[in-house]
Coordinates of C-alpha atoms in Angstrom, one line a residue:
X1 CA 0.0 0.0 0.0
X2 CA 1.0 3.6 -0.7
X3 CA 0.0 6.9 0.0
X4 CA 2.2 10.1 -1.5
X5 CA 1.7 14.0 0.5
X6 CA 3.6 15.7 -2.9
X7 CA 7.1 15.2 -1.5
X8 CA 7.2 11.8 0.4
X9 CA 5.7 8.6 -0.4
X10 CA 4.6 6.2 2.6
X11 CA 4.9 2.5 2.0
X12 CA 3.4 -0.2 4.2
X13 CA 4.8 -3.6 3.8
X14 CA 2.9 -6.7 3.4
X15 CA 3.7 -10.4 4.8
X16 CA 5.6 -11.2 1.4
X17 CA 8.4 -8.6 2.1
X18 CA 8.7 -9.3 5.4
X19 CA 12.8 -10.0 5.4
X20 CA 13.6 -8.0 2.7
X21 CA 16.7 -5.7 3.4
X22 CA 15.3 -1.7 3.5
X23 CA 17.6 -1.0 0.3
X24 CA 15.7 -4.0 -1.3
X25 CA 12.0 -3.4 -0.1
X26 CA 12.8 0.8 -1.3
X27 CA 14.3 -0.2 -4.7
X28 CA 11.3 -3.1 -5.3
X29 CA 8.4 -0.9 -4.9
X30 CA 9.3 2.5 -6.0
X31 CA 9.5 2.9 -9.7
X32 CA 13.4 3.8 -11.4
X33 CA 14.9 3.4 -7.8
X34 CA 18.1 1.8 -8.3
X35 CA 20.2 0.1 -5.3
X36 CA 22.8 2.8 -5.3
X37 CA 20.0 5.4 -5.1
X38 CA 18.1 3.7 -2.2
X39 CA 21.2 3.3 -0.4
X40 CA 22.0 7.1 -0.4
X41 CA 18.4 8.1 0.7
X42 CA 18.7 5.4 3.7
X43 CA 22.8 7.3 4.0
X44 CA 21.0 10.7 4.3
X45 CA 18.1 10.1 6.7
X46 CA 15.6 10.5 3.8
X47 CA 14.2 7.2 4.4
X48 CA 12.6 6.4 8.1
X49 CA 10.7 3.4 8.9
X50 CA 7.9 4.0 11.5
X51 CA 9.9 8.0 11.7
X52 CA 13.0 6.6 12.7
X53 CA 16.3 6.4 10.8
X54 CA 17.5 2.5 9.9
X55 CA 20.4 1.0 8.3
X56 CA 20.5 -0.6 4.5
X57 CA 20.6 -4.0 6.4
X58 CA 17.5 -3.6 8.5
X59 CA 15.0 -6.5 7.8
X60 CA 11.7 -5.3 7.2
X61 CA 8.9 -6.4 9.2
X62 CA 5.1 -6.7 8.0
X63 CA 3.3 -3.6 8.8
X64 CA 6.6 -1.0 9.1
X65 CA 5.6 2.1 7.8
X66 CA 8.0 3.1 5.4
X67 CA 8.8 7.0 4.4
X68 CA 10.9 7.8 0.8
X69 CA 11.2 10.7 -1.1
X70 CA 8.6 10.8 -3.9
X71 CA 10.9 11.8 -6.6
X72 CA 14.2 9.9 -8.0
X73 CA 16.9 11.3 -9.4
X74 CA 17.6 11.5 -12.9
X75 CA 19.9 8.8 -14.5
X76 CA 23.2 10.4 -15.2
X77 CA 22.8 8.6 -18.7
X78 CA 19.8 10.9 -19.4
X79 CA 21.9 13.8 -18.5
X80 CA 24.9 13.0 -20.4
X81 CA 22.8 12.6 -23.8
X82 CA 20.7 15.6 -23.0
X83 CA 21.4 18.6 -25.5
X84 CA 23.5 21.0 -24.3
X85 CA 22.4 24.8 -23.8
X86 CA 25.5 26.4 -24.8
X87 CA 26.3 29.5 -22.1
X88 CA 28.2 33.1 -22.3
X89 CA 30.4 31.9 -19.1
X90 CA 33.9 33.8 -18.4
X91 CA 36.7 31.1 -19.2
X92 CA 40.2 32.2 -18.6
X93 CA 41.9 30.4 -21.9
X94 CA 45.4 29.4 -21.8
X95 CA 45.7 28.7 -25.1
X96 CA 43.8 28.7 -28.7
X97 CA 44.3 27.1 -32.1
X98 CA 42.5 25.7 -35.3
X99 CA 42.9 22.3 -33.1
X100 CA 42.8 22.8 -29.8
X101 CA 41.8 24.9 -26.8
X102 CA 43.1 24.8 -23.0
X103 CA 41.0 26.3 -19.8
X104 CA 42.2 27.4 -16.6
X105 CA 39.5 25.5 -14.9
X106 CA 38.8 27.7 -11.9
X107 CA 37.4 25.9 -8.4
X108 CA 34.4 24.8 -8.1
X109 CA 33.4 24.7 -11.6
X110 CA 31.8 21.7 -12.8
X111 CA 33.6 20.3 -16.2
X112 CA 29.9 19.0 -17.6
X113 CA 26.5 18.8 -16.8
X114 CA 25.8 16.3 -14.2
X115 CA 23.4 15.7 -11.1
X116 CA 23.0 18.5 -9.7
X117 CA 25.4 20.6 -11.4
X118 CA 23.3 21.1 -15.0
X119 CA 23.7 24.4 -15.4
X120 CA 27.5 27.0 -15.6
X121 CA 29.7 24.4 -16.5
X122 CA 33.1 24.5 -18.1
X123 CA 31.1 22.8 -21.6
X124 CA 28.5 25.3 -21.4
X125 CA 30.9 27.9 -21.8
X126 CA 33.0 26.1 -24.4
X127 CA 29.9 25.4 -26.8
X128 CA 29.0 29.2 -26.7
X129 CA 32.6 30.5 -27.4
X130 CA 33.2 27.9 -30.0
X131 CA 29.9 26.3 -31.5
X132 CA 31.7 24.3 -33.8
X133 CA 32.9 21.6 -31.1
X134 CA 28.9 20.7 -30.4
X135 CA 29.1 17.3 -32.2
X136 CA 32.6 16.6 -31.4
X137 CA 32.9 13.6 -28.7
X138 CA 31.1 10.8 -27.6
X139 CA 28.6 12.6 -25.3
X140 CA 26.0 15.5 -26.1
X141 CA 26.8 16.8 -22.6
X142 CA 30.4 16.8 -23.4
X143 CA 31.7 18.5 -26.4
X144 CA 35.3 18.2 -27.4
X145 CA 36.3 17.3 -23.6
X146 CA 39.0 14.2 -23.8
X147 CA 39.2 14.5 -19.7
X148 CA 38.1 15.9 -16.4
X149 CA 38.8 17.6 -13.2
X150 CA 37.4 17.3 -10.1
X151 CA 34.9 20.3 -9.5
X152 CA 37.2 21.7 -6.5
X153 CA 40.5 21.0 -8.4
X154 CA 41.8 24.0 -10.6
X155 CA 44.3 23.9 -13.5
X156 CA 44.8 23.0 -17.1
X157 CA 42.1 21.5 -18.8
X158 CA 42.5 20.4 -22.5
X159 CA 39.2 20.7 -25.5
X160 CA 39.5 19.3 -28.6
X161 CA 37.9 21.6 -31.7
X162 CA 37.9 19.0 -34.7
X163 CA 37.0 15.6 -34.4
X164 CA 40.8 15.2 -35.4
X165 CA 42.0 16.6 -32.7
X166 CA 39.9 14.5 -30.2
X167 CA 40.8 11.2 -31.7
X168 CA 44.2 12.0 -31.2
X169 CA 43.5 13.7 -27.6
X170 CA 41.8 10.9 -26.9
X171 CA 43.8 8.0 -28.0
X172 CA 47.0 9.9 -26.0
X173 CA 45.1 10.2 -22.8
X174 CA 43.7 6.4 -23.3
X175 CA 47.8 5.6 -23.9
X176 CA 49.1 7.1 -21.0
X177 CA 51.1 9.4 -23.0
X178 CA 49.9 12.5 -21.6
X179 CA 52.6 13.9 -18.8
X180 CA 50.4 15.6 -16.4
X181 CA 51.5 17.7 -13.4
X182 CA 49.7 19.0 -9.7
X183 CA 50.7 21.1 -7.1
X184 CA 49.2 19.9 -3.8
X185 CA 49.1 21.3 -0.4
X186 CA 49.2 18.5 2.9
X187 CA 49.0 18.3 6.0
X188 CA 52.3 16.6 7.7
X189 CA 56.0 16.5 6.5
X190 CA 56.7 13.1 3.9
X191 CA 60.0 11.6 5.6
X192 CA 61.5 11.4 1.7
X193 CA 62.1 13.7 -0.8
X194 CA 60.0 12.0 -3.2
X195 CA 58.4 8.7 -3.7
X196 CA 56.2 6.8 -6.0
X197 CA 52.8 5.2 -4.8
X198 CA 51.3 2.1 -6.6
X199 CA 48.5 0.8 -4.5
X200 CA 45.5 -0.4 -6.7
X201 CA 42.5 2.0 -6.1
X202 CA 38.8 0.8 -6.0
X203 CA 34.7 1.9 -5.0
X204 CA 34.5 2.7 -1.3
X205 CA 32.6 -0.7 0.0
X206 CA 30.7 1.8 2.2
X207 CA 30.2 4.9 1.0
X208 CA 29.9 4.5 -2.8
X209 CA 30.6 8.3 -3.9
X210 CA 34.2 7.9 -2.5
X211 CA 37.0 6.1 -3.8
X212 CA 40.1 3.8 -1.7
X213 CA 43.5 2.6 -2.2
X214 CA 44.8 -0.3 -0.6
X215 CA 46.7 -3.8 -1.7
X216 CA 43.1 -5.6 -1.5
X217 CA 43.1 -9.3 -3.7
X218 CA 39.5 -10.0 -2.7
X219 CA 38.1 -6.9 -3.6
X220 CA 37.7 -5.4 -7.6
X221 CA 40.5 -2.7 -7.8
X222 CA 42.4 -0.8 -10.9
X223 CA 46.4 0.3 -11.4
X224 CA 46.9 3.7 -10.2
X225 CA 50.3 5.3 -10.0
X226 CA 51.1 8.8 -8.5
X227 CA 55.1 10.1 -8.3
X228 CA 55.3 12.9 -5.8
X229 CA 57.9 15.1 -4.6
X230 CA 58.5 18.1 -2.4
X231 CA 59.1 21.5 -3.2
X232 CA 59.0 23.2 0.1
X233 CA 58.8 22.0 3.6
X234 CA 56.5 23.7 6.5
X235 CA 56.4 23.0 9.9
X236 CA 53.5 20.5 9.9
X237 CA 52.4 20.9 6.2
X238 CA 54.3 20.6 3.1
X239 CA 54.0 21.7 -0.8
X240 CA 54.4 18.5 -2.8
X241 CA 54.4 18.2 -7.3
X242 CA 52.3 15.4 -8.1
X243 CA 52.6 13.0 -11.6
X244 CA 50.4 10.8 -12.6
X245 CA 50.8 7.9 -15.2
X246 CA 47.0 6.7 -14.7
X247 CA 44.1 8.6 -14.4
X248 CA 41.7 7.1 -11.9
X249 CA 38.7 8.9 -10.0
X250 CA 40.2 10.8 -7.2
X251 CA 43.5 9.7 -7.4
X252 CA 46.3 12.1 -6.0
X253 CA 43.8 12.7 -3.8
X254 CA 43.5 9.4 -2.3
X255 CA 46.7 8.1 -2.5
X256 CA 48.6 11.1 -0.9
X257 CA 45.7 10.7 2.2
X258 CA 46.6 6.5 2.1
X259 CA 50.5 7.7 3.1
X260 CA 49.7 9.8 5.7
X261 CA 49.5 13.0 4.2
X262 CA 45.8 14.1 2.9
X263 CA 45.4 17.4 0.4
X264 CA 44.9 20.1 2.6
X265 CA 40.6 21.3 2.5
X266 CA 40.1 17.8 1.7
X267 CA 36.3 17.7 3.1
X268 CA 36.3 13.8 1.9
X269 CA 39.6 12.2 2.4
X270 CA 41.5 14.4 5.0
X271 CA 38.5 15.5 7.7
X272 CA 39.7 12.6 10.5
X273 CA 43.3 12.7 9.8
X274 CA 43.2 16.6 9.7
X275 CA 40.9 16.7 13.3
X276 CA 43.7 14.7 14.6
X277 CA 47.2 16.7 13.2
X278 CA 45.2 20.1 14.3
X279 CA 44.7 19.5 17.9
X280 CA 47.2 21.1 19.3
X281 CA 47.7 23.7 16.9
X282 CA 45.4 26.4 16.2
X283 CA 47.1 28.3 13.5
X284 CA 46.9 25.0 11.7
X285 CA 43.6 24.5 12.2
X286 CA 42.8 28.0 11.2
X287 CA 44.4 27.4 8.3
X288 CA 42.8 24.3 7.1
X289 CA 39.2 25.6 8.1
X290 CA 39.7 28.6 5.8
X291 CA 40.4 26.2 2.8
X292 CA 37.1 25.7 1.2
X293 CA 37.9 23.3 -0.9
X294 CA 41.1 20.9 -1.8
X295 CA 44.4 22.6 -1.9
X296 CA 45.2 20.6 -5.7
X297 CA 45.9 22.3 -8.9
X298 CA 46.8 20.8 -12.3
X299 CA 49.8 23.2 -12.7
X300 CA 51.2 21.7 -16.1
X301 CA 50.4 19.5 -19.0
X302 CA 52.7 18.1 -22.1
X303 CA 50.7 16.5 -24.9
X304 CA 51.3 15.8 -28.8
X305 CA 50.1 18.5 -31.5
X306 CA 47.2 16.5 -33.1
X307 CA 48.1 18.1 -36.4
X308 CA 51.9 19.2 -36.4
X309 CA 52.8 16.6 -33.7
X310 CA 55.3 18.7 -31.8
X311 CA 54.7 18.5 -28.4
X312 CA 52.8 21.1 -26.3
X313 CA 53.5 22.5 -23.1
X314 CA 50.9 23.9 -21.2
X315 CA 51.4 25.5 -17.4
X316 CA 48.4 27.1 -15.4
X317 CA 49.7 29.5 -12.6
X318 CA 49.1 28.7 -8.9
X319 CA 45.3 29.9 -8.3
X320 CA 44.4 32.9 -5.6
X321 CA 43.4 30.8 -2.7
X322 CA 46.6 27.9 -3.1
X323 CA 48.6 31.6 -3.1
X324 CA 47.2 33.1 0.0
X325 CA 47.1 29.7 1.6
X326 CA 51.6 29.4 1.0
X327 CA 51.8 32.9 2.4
X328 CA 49.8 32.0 5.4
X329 CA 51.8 28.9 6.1
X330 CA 54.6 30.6 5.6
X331 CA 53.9 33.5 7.9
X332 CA 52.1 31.5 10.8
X333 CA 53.5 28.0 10.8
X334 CA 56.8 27.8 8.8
X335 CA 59.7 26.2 10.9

């Protein structure tokens, strides 16, 4: 039985789902509900049996009165092959030929339209400044982009403007040919100099928006390789340049919190490890509250020409906030 006030829809369950797990009984009576998408509801506290908040695993019992929200998100594959509404947005361009063009992606810019984020994106603002890349790539919702940045990560991002151009971006990014540069910002001091880390990265088992790294056999996990080394030491934080040879989901960003040493503002991978490295110091903590987002900037990129094959060298210049951050480490917490 089910009874809907506009924005919530209560379920009653019957002797036959009796047992089911809540993620189960949400997803098998509420229409385009997927598992992922039940499980985030139940995450958030937007599903309460009999008004109290359960876990996925709680077995439902004949008669709970179950409360969800009456409308489910949009599949991301709708969004992606959406038209795009091409936008006058301010890009800062870093360079511009017949072939290519490469964006200072400011923070917290979304690269395309997704959940959530469908409107004032980097590919908004591409389509209106050059209309001729609209049917270039494999996605509506993505014109001419070969790869992506985080939202809160700044720093060179690469468009292709002929379908030339993003075959050959494309296939180089696919190859690993692609040498790609980040300046980060973490908490702690590394013991080394440099240092390479290879562990395999993989879906959080728990939280599904999140990524881990860790030498796992039993679980499903891809390569991911990130070179790091320091360019100037602080007291308790340090300035490191990043390369990396693969190009997995939230990659630096996990692996640099897996050794120790989280990117500075990282709200998902740093928050316990930060709580814990700020105790005793206020400046620090100061510091790291007044980084609204991650301290990580994709400072350079080398790629091949698609049409002359000469190779390009691209560098984006450290962003305001990383700036002000360096002088504030330097003046309150430099050793």
């Amino acid at each position: 039985m089910t009874r809907s006030d506009g924005q919530h829809i209560t379920l009653v369950a019957g002797a036959d789902q009796a047992g089911l797990r809540l993620d189960q009984f949400v997803t098998s009576l509420v229409p385009g509900c997927s598992r992922n998408i039940a499980a985030n509801w139940i995450k958030n506290q937007q599903v309460l049996v009999g008004g109290a908040v359960k876990k996925p695993g709680y077995r439902v019992n004949a008669g709970d009165i179950v409360s969800v929200p009456s409308r489910v998100p949009e599949p991301l594959s709708s969004i992606a092959c959406r038209p795009l509404i091409a936008e006058p947005l301010d890009l800062d361009l870093l360079y511009v030929d017949a072939h290519i063009i490469v964006i200072n992606k400011p923070p917290g810019m979304v690269v395309h339209p997704a959940a959530g984020n469908l409107t004032g994106t980097i590919a908004q603002g591409l389509a209106f400044q050059f209309p001729e890349i609209q049917n270039i790539g494999s996605e509506p919702s993505r014109p001419g982009i070969v790869h992506r940045l985080d939202k809160d990560t700044s720093g060179v991002l690469v468009a292709a403007r002929t379908r030339m151009a993003w075959t050959s971006l494309t296939r180089q990014f696919q190859q690993r040919t692609v040498e790609k540069t980040y300046d980060a910002f973490v908490l702690g001091n590394p013991e080394r100099d440099c240092g390479r880390i290879t562990l395999p990265i993989f879906r959080h088992p728990w939280d599904r928006k999140k990524m881990a790294a860790a030498e796992n056999p039993d679980l499903p996990s891809r390569q991911a390789e990130t070179s790091w080394q320091v360019v100037q030491r602080f007291a308790r934080a340090a300035r490191l340049k990043c390369q990396i040879r693969t190009g997995r989901t939230h990659q630096i960003r996990v692996h640099l919190a897996a050794i120790g040493h989280p990117v500075i503002g990282d709200a998902v991978y740093g928050c316990r490890r930060a709580g814990k490295a700020c105790r005793n110091f206020p400046d620090l903590k100061k510091i790291y509250h007044q980084s609204f987002r991650q301290m990580l900037h994709a400072r350079h990129i080398a790629l091949s020409h698609p049409q002359s094959g000469r190779t390009l060298r691209i560098t984006a210049p450290l962003p305001d906030d990383m700036l002000r951050l360096q002088k504030a480490i330097e003046k309150d917490i430099s050793g």
